[in-house]
């Protein structure tokens, strides 16, 4: 994949979409309208972090398997961080955490064609690399610098990510769904122990078991019943 650096841009995801780029990773020194999930903004101090996007065309994948794409992107970020000595976990569905803090966010925008196949998948990643302090309105942020103590070469981190992503994408192409799911499950933030969550009925204690069909989150209640959640239906109390 070719790497294209831009000084300032509104959003790398929008740029990749508008320019119809494929096999090019676009990273920006500064994003003026960085977008997050759920209509949030993505804030990142200029030239301190990685904000980048690229498009892939997983035409081999049925649209019903969108969550596998999301899993491999998360795994590639975790793989990258581990190369730099940082252990991370995945807060379902695809936030990357170090301890109780968010180090990276992922925004995936899928385009599906009539036959139920992917036509294009836009992947946008914000990874906090060298930022030393964050504005108070960002919940639980952390950077690689804050977690490992040293400064990192931003381009080197991006190159490692591209390598890690290529490997995970190859795994997806080979249909290694079980290996992908097992690895993803093993890395889930707060899996296997009881923690506080909230849903539309209020707060409750539950234990994350893993993910079910289409990536729903499976949480076991204290009365042993299991609830399934779609994205946005449950919040972690951190
Ligand atoms: C989130 O956690 O809410 C997702 C954040 C995704 C941010 C990245 S930064 C590069 C790309 N361009 C954007 O506008 N957003 C994504």
Short mmCIF file of C-alpha atoms and ligand atoms in Angstrom, two decimals:
data_model
loop_
_atom_site.label_atom_id
_atom_site.label_comp_id
_atom_site.label_asym_id
_atom_site.label_seq_id
_atom_site.Cartn_x
_atom_site.Cartn_y
_atom_site.Cartn_z
CA UNK A 1 0.00 0.00 0.00
CA UNK A 2 1.21 3.44 -0.93
CA UNK A 3 1.39 6.05 1.86
CA UNK A 4 0.15 9.57 1.19
CA UNK A 5 0.81 12.30 3.75
CA UNK A 6 -1.29 15.44 3.85
CA UNK A 7 -0.57 18.39 6.15
CA UNK A 8 -4.12 19.46 6.90
CA UNK A 9 -7.39 17.96 5.80
CA UNK A 10 -10.96 17.92 7.13
CA UNK A 11 -11.18 14.15 7.54
CA UNK A 12 -9.03 11.42 6.01
CA UNK A 13 -12.10 9.13 5.72
CA UNK A 14 -13.93 11.73 3.63
CA UNK A 15 -10.83 12.33 1.51
CA UNK A 16 -10.39 8.65 0.68
CA UNK A 17 -14.08 8.38 -0.19
CA UNK A 18 -14.20 11.47 -2.39
CA UNK A 19 -10.98 10.69 -4.21
CA UNK A 20 -12.04 7.07 -4.62
CA UNK A 21 -8.64 5.87 -3.47
CA UNK A 22 -7.81 2.23 -3.16
CA UNK A 23 -4.61 0.70 -1.84
CA UNK A 24 -3.47 4.09 -0.59
CA UNK A 25 -3.15 4.93 3.08
CA UNK A 26 -3.79 8.61 3.67
CA UNK A 27 -2.50 10.11 6.88
CA UNK A 28 -2.89 13.66 8.00
CA UNK A 29 -0.73 15.82 10.21
CA UNK A 30 -3.88 17.63 11.19
CA UNK A 31 -7.58 16.89 10.74
CA UNK A 32 -9.92 19.85 11.12
CA UNK A 33 -13.13 17.78 11.08
CA UNK A 34 -12.02 14.40 12.37
CA UNK A 35 -15.06 12.19 12.83
CA UNK A 36 -15.64 9.57 15.49
CA UNK A 37 -18.36 7.00 15.98
CA UNK A 38 -21.91 8.03 16.84
CA UNK A 39 -21.46 11.45 15.25
CA UNK A 40 -18.72 12.40 17.72
CA UNK A 41 -15.66 14.36 16.71
CA UNK A 42 -12.15 12.94 16.89
CA UNK A 43 -9.69 15.34 18.48
CA UNK A 44 -5.99 14.91 18.00
CA UNK A 45 -3.12 17.35 18.56
CA UNK A 46 -1.57 18.20 15.16
CA UNK A 47 1.50 16.17 14.16
CA UNK A 48 1.57 14.22 17.41
CA UNK A 49 -0.61 11.26 16.52
CA UNK A 50 -1.75 9.03 13.72
CA UNK A 51 -4.98 9.91 11.96
CA UNK A 52 -5.29 7.85 8.80
CA UNK A 53 -7.67 6.10 6.46
CA UNK A 54 -7.67 3.61 3.63
CA UNK A 55 -10.18 1.69 1.59
CA UNK A 56 -10.27 -2.02 0.85
CA UNK A 57 -12.61 -3.97 -1.40
CA UNK A 58 -13.42 -7.23 0.37
CA UNK A 59 -15.65 -8.41 -2.48
CA UNK A 60 -14.98 -12.00 -1.34
CA UNK A 61 -16.88 -11.29 1.88
CA UNK A 62 -20.62 -11.39 2.33
CA UNK A 63 -21.97 -8.19 3.86
CA UNK A 64 -23.42 -10.27 6.69
CA UNK A 65 -19.80 -10.77 7.79
CA UNK A 66 -19.08 -7.07 8.32
CA UNK A 67 -18.09 -7.70 11.90
CA UNK A 68 -15.13 -9.81 10.77
CA UNK A 69 -13.73 -6.79 8.99
CA UNK A 70 -14.13 -4.78 12.19
CA UNK A 71 -12.40 -7.54 14.19
CA UNK A 72 -9.34 -7.72 11.93
CA UNK A 73 -8.86 -3.95 12.02
CA UNK A 74 -8.95 -4.02 15.83
CA UNK A 75 -6.55 -6.96 15.89
CA UNK A 76 -4.14 -5.16 13.55
CA UNK A 77 -4.05 -2.17 15.93
CA UNK A 78 -3.43 -4.48 18.92
CA UNK A 79 -0.71 -6.31 16.91
CA UNK A 80 0.94 -2.99 16.09
CA UNK A 81 0.96 -1.79 19.68
CA UNK A 82 2.47 -5.07 20.84
CA UNK A 83 5.35 -4.61 18.38
CA UNK A 84 6.13 -1.42 20.31
CA UNK A 85 5.85 -3.23 23.64
CA UNK A 86 2.37 -2.00 24.55
CA UNK A 87 -0.30 -4.47 25.69
CA UNK A 88 -3.81 -3.49 24.71
CA UNK A 89 -7.30 -4.88 24.72
CA UNK A 90 -10.40 -4.34 22.59
CA UNK A 91 -13.37 -2.63 24.13
CA UNK A 92 -16.28 -4.04 22.15
CA UNK A 93 -16.87 -3.43 19.36
CA UNK A 94 -13.67 -1.71 18.27
CA UNK A 95 -12.09 0.74 20.70
CA UNK A 96 -8.53 -0.05 21.64
CA UNK A 97 -7.70 0.26 25.32
CA UNK A 98 -4.59 0.27 27.47
CA UNK A 99 -5.71 -0.43 31.02
CA UNK A 100 -8.91 1.57 31.49
CA UNK A 101 -8.00 4.16 28.86
CA UNK A 102 -8.62 4.53 25.16
CA UNK A 103 -5.54 4.67 22.95
CA UNK A 104 -7.18 4.29 19.55
CA UNK A 105 -10.56 4.63 17.88
CA UNK A 106 -11.75 3.05 14.66
CA UNK A 107 -14.39 4.32 12.26
CA UNK A 108 -15.42 1.82 9.58
CA UNK A 109 -17.82 2.91 6.86
CA UNK A 110 -19.09 0.08 4.69
CA UNK A 111 -20.54 0.31 1.22
CA UNK A 112 -22.61 -2.68 0.23
CA UNK A 113 -23.83 -3.54 -3.28
CA UNK A 114 -27.16 -5.08 -4.30
CA UNK A 115 -25.96 -8.70 -4.18
CA UNK A 116 -25.16 -8.37 -0.47
CA UNK A 117 -21.42 -8.13 -1.00
CA UNK A 118 -19.04 -5.45 0.11
CA UNK A 119 -18.13 -2.99 -2.60
CA UNK A 120 -15.88 -0.87 -0.44
CA UNK A 121 -14.91 -0.62 3.15
CA UNK A 122 -13.47 2.65 4.44
CA UNK A 123 -11.29 2.23 7.48
CA UNK A 124 -10.32 5.26 9.57
CA UNK A 125 -8.07 5.03 12.59
CA UNK A 126 -7.04 7.56 15.19
CA UNK A 127 -4.13 6.29 17.28
CA UNK A 128 -2.71 8.47 20.04
CA UNK A 129 1.05 8.29 19.65
CA UNK A 130 3.09 11.14 21.16
CA UNK A 131 0.45 13.39 22.70
CA UNK A 132 1.33 14.23 26.30
CA UNK A 133 -1.92 15.70 27.57
CA UNK A 134 -5.53 15.73 26.43
CA UNK A 135 -8.40 18.12 26.80
CA UNK A 136 -10.69 17.32 29.71
CA UNK A 137 -13.69 16.71 27.51
CA UNK A 138 -12.12 13.56 26.03
CA UNK A 139 -13.16 10.57 28.14
CA UNK A 140 -10.27 8.31 29.32
CA UNK A 141 -7.58 9.07 26.70
CA UNK A 142 -4.04 7.70 26.70
CA UNK A 143 -1.21 7.78 24.17
CA UNK A 144 1.66 5.42 23.38
CA UNK A 145 3.99 8.02 24.89
CA UNK A 146 1.98 8.13 28.11
CA UNK A 147 1.82 4.38 28.37
CA UNK A 148 5.40 3.46 27.37
CA UNK A 149 7.24 6.62 28.40
CA UNK A 150 9.06 7.14 25.10
CA UNK A 151 8.46 9.09 21.90
CA UNK A 152 7.66 7.07 18.77
CA UNK A 153 8.35 7.65 15.09
CA UNK A 154 4.84 8.19 13.71
CA UNK A 155 5.63 6.90 10.21
CA UNK A 156 7.26 3.77 11.61
CA UNK A 157 4.13 3.06 13.65
CA UNK A 158 2.03 3.48 10.50
CA UNK A 159 4.27 1.15 8.51
CA UNK A 160 4.01 -1.51 11.21
CA UNK A 161 0.24 -1.12 11.18
CA UNK A 162 0.11 -1.63 7.41
CA UNK A 163 2.13 -4.85 7.77
CA UNK A 164 -0.06 -6.07 10.61
CA UNK A 165 -3.23 -5.24 8.67
CA UNK A 166 -2.01 -7.08 5.56
CA UNK A 167 -1.48 -10.21 7.65
CA UNK A 168 -4.89 -10.00 9.27
CA UNK A 169 -6.57 -9.27 5.92
CA UNK A 170 -4.90 -12.35 4.44
CA UNK A 171 -6.30 -14.34 7.36
CA UNK A 172 -9.77 -13.02 6.54
CA UNK A 173 -9.34 -13.96 2.88
CA UNK A 174 -8.27 -17.47 3.85
CA UNK A 175 -11.55 -17.78 5.73
CA UNK A 176 -9.88 -18.24 9.11
CA UNK A 177 -12.99 -16.97 10.87
CA UNK A 178 -12.54 -19.15 13.94
CA UNK A 179 -8.94 -18.03 14.53
CA UNK A 180 -9.98 -14.40 14.14
CA UNK A 181 -12.93 -14.77 16.50
CA UNK A 182 -10.88 -16.65 19.10
CA UNK A 183 -8.13 -14.04 19.11
CA UNK A 184 -10.64 -11.18 19.25
CA UNK A 185 -12.52 -12.85 22.13
CA UNK A 186 -9.32 -13.43 24.07
CA UNK A 187 -8.52 -9.73 23.81
CA UNK A 188 -11.90 -8.36 24.86
CA UNK A 189 -11.67 -5.64 27.49
CA UNK A 190 -13.32 -6.71 30.76
CA UNK A 191 -14.15 -10.22 29.58
CA UNK A 192 -14.76 -13.03 32.04
CA UNK A 193 -15.38 -11.04 35.21
CA UNK A 194 -18.30 -9.13 36.63
CA UNK A 195 -18.37 -5.38 35.97
CA UNK A 196 -20.96 -2.63 36.02
CA UNK A 197 -22.83 -1.86 32.77
CA UNK A 198 -25.90 0.12 31.89
CA UNK A 199 -28.61 -0.39 29.32
CA UNK A 200 -31.99 1.21 28.70
CA UNK A 201 -33.33 -0.38 31.88
CA UNK A 202 -30.59 0.97 34.13
CA UNK A 203 -27.32 -0.26 35.54
CA UNK A 204 -26.50 -3.89 36.24
CA UNK A 205 -23.60 -6.20 36.96
CA UNK A 206 -22.62 -8.51 34.17
CA UNK A 207 -19.83 -10.64 32.78
CA UNK A 208 -18.81 -10.40 29.13
CA UNK A 209 -18.70 -13.87 27.61
CA UNK A 210 -17.77 -12.93 24.06
CA UNK A 211 -19.57 -12.05 20.87
CA UNK A 212 -22.38 -13.87 19.10
CA UNK A 213 -23.72 -13.80 15.54
CA UNK A 214 -23.06 -10.55 13.66
CA UNK A 215 -20.88 -9.36 16.54
CA UNK A 216 -23.55 -8.91 19.22
CA UNK A 217 -22.07 -8.62 22.71
CA UNK A 218 -23.00 -11.45 25.07
CA UNK A 219 -23.25 -10.47 28.73
CA UNK A 220 -24.11 -12.91 31.48
CA UNK A 221 -26.17 -11.49 34.33
CA UNK A 222 -25.80 -12.45 37.98
CA UNK A 223 -28.95 -14.59 37.66
CA UNK A 224 -27.11 -16.50 34.88
CA UNK A 225 -29.33 -15.23 32.06
CA UNK A 226 -27.50 -14.03 28.98
CA UNK A 227 -28.31 -10.73 27.26
CA UNK A 228 -27.35 -9.88 23.68
CA UNK A 229 -26.53 -6.31 22.79
CA UNK A 230 -26.20 -4.49 19.51
CA UNK A 231 -23.82 -1.58 19.16
CA UNK A 232 -24.95 1.43 21.28
CA UNK A 233 -27.42 -0.63 23.35
CA UNK A 234 -25.09 -1.07 26.31
CA UNK A 235 -22.54 1.15 28.02
CA UNK A 236 -19.61 0.16 30.18
CA UNK A 237 -19.31 1.96 33.47
CA UNK A 238 -15.61 2.73 33.69
C1 LIG B 1 -14.05 6.66 17.48
O1 LIG B 1 -13.48 6.07 18.40
O2 LIG B 1 -15.06 7.35 17.71
C2 LIG B 1 -13.53 6.53 16.09
C3 LIG B 1 -12.48 7.54 15.79
C4 LIG B 1 -11.93 7.46 14.40
C5 LIG B 1 -11.02 8.61 14.09
C6 LIG B 1 -10.30 8.45 12.79
S1 LIG B 1 -8.99 9.60 12.61
C7 LIG B 1 -8.80 9.17 10.94
C8 LIG B 1 -10.17 8.95 10.37
N1 LIG B 1 -10.74 10.17 9.86
C9 LIG B 1 -11.80 10.56 10.57
O3 LIG B 1 -12.46 11.60 10.35
N2 LIG B 1 -12.05 9.70 11.56
C10 LIG B 1 -11.13 8.58 11.53
#
